[in-house]
Coordinates of C-alpha atoms in Angstrom, one line a residue:
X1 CA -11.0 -11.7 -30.7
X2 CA -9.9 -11.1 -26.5
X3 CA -10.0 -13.9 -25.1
X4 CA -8.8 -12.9 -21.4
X5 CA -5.9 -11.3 -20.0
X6 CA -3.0 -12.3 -22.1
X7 CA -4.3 -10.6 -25.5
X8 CA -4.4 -7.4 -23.7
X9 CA -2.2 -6.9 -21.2
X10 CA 1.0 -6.8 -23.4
X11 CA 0.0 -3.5 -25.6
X12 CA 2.1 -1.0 -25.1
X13 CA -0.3 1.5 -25.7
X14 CA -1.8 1.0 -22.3
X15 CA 1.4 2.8 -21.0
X16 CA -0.5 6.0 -22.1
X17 CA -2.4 5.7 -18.3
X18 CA 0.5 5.0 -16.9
X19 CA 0.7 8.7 -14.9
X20 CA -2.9 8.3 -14.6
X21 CA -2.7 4.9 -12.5
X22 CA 0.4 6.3 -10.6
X23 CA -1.8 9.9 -9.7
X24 CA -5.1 7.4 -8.4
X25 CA -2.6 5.0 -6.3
X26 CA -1.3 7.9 -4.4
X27 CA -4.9 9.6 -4.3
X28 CA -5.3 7.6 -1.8
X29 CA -3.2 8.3 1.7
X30 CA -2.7 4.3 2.5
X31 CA -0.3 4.1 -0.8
X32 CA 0.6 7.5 -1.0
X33 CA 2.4 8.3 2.0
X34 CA 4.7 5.7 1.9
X35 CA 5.4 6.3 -1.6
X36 CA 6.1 10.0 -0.5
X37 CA 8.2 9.0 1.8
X38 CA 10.0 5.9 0.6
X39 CA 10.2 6.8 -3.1
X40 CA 12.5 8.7 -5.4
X41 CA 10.2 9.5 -8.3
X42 CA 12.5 13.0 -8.5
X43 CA 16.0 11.6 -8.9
X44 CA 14.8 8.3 -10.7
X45 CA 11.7 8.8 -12.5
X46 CA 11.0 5.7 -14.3
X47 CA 12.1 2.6 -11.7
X48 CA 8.9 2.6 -10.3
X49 CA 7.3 2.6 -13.5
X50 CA 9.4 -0.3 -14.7
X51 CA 9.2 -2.3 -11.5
X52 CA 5.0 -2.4 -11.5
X53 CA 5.5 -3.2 -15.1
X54 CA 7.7 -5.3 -14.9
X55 CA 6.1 -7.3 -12.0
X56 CA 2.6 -7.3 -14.3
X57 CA 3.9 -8.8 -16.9
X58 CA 6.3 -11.2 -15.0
X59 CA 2.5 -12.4 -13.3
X60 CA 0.8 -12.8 -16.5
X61 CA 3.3 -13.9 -19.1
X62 CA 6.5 -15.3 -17.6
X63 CA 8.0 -18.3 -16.6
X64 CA 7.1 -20.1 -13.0
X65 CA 10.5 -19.1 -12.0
X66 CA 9.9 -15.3 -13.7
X67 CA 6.9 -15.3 -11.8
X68 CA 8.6 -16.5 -8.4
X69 CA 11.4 -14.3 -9.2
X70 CA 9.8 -10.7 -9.8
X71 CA 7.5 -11.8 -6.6
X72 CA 10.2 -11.8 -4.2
X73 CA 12.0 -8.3 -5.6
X74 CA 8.8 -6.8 -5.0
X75 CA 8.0 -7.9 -1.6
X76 CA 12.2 -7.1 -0.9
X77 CA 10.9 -3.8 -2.5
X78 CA 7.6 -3.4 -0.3
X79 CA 9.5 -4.8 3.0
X80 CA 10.4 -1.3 4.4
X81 CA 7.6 0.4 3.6
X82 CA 5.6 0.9 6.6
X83 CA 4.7 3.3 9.7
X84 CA 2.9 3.2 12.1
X85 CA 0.2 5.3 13.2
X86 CA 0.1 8.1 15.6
X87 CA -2.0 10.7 17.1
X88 CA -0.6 12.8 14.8
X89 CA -0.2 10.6 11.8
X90 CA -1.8 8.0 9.7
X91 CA 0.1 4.8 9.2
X92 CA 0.6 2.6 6.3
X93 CA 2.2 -0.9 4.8
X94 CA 3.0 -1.5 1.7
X95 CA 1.7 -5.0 2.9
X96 CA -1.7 -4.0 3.3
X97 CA -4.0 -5.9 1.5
X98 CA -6.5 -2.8 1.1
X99 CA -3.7 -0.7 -0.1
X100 CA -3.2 -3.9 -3.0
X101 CA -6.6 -4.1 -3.7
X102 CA -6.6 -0.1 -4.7
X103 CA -3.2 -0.5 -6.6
X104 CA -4.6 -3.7 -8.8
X105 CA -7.9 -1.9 -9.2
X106 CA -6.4 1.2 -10.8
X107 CA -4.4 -0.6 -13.0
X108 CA -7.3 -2.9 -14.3
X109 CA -9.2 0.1 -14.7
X110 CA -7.0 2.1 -16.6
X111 CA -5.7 -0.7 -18.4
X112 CA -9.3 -1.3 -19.5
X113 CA -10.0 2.4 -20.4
X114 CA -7.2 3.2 -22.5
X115 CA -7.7 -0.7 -24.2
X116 CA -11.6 0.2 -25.1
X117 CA -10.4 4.1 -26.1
X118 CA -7.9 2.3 -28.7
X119 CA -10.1 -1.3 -29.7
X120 CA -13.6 -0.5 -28.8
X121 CA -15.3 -1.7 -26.1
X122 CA -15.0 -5.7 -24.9
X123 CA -17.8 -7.9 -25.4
X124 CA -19.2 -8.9 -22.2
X125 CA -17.5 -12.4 -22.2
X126 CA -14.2 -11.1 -23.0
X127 CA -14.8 -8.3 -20.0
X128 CA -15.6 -10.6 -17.3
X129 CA -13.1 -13.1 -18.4
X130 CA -10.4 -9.9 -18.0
X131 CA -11.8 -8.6 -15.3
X132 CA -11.4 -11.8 -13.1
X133 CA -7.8 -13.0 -14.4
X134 CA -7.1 -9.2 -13.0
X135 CA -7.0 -10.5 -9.5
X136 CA -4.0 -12.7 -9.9
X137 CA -2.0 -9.4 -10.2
X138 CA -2.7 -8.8 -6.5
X139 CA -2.9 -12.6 -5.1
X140 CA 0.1 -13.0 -6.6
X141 CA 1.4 -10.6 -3.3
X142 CA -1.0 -10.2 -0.2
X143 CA -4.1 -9.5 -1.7
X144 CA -6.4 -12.4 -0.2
X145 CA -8.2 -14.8 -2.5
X146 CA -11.7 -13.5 -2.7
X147 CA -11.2 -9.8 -1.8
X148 CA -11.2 -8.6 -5.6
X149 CA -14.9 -7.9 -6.3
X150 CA -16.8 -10.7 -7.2
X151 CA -17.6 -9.5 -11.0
X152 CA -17.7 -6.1 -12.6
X153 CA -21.1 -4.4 -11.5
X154 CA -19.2 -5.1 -7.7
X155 CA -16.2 -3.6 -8.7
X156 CA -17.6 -0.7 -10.2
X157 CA -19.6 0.1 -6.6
X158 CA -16.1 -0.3 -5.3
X159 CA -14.5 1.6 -7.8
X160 CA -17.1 4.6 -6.9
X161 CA -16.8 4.5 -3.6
X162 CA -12.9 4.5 -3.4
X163 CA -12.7 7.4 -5.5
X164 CA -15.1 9.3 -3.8
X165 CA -12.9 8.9 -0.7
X166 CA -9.7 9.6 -2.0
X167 CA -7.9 12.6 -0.4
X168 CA -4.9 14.0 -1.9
X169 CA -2.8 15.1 0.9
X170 CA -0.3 18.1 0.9
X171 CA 2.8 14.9 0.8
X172 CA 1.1 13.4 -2.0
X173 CA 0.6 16.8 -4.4
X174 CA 4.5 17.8 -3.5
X175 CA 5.7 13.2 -5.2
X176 CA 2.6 14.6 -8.2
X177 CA 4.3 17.4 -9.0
X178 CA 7.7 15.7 -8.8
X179 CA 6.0 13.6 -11.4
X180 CA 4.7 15.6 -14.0
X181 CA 7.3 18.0 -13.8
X182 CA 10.5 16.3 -14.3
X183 CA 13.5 18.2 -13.5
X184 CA 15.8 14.7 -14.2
X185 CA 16.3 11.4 -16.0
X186 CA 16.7 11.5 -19.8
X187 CA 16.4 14.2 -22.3
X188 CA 13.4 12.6 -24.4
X189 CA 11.7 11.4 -21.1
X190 CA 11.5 15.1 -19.9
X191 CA 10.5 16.9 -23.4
X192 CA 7.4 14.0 -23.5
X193 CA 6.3 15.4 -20.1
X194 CA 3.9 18.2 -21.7
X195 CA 2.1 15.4 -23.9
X196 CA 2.1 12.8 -20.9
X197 CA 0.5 15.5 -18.5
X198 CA -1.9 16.0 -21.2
X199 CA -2.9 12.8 -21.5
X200 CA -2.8 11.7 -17.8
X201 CA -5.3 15.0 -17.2
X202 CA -7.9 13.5 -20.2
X203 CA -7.9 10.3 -18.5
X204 CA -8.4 11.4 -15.0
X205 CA -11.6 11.9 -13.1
X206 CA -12.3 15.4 -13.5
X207 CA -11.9 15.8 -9.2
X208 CA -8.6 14.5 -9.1
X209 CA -7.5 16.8 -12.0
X210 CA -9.0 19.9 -9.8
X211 CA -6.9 18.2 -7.1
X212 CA -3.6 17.7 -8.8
X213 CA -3.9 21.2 -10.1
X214 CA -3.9 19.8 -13.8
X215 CA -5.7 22.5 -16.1
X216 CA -8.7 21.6 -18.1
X217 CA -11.3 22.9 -20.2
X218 CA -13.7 22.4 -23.3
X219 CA -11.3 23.1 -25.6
X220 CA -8.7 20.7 -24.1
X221 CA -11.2 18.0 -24.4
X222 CA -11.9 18.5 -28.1
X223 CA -8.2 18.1 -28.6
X224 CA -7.8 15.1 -26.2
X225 CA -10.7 13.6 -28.2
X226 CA -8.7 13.8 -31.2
X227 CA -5.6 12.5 -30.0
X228 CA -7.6 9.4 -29.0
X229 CA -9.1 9.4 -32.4
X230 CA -5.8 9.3 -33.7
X231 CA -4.4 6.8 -31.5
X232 CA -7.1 4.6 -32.0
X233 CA -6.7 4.9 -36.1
X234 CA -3.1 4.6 -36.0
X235 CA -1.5 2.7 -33.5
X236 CA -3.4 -0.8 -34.6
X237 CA -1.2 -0.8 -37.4
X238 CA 2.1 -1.0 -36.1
X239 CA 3.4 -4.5 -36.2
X240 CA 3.1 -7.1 -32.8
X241 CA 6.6 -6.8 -32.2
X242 CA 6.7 -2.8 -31.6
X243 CA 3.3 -3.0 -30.0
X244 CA 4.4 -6.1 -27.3
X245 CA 8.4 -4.5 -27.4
X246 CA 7.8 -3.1 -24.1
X247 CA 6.8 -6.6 -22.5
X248 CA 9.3 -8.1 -24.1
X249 CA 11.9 -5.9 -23.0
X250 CA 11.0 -6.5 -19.6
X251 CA 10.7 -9.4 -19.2
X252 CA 14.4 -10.3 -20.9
X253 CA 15.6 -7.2 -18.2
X254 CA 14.0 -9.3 -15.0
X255 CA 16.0 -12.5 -16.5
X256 CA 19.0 -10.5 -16.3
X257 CA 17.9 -8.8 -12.9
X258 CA 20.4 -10.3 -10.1
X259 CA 17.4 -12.2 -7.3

């Protein structure tokens, strides 16, 4: 039985929206320009991927001092990210507690799809009680106590509004395609790439694939279906330790991380 955050949040599987979560962040100019412009997805594709994981799961399972610890790397992270806005350009912080909310809410969101794709879909208790032990992920940074939605029918009007007004900016399409078309980092990382632009184009709203130029089409979805199907059949029965290795690898990484 879920019982909130903790007896989700450590599945590995939800690392299948990973690309998904990254491509909605940057959706949305406030987070994507200064990762455009302050990131290196190209040359080292999976620090920021271990960094936001590694900060989630320092949050929600570590120590006090894990917790304290992966904070201050963050915000150390987040401290140059910033410019300000011109005539000519729109300006952005990393420390902007709109630009968290968006980043929390995507990975909630995603976290919660690809959880309810693989387990079925959370009673209501277990789904509000996830929902609101979400926010710490953010509150834990800048985000304000009492700016996550107030319970899920709030964040969903939320959720519908923000991606309605996300606009994928000419920046923002060149760090996408750095992204899903990996010209560096490890061999296996970039033979995975077709199967995780696959994936990251089922999950997607069907405007931001259009957007990202990732192709689509009936007979893509029967086969993403399937995958699912299969997913959801198979990956159940691998043991805790493989399904939690992930979190656990991180987590012994951040203790070894020099603060």
């Amino acid at each position: 039985m879920v019982r909130g955050l903790v007896d989700i949040g450590a599945e590995s599987v939800l690392l299948a929206g990973a690309g998904r979560a990254i491509l909605l962040q940057i959706a949305n100019p406030a987070v994507g320009l200064g990762v455009a412009e302050h990131s290196n997805f190209a040359e080292r594709p999976l620090d920021r991927l271990r960094g936001t994981l590694t900060y989630v799961y320092g949050v929600v399972y570590g120590t006090d001092e894990q917790c304290r610890k992966v904070r201050r790397i963050v915000n150390r992270a987040h401290a140059p990210v910033h410019r300000e806005a011109t005539a000519e350009t729109r300006g952005y912080s990393a420390f902007d507690a709109q630009a968290q909310l968006w980043v929390v809410a995507t990975l909630y969101e995603t976290a919660v799809m690809v959880y309810q794709k693989v387990y079925g879909t959370l009673d209501d208790e277990s789904a509000d009680r996830v929902y609101l032990e979400y926010e710490k992920i953010g509150t834990a940074l800048q985000l304000p106590s009492g700016m996550w939605p107030r319970d899920r029918p709030a964040f969903q009007a939320y959720w519908d509004r923000s991606v309605g007004a996300l606009d994928v900016v000419p920046e923002v399409q060149l760090v996408a395609r750095d992204l899903l078309y990996l010209n560096s980092g490890p061999v296996w990382l970039r033979m995975s790439m077709p199967v995780a632009r696959f994936v990251t184009a089922g999950l997607l709203p069907a405007q931001l694939r259009q957007s990202f130029g990732l192709p689509w089409s009936a007979r893509r979805q029967r086969r993403f279906t399937r995958l699912m199907g299969f997913t959801a059949w198979l990956y159940p029965r691998f043991p805790l330790g493989l399904r939690h290795g992930v979190k656990n690898w991180c987590l012994r990484t951040l203790d070894a991380t020099a603060d």
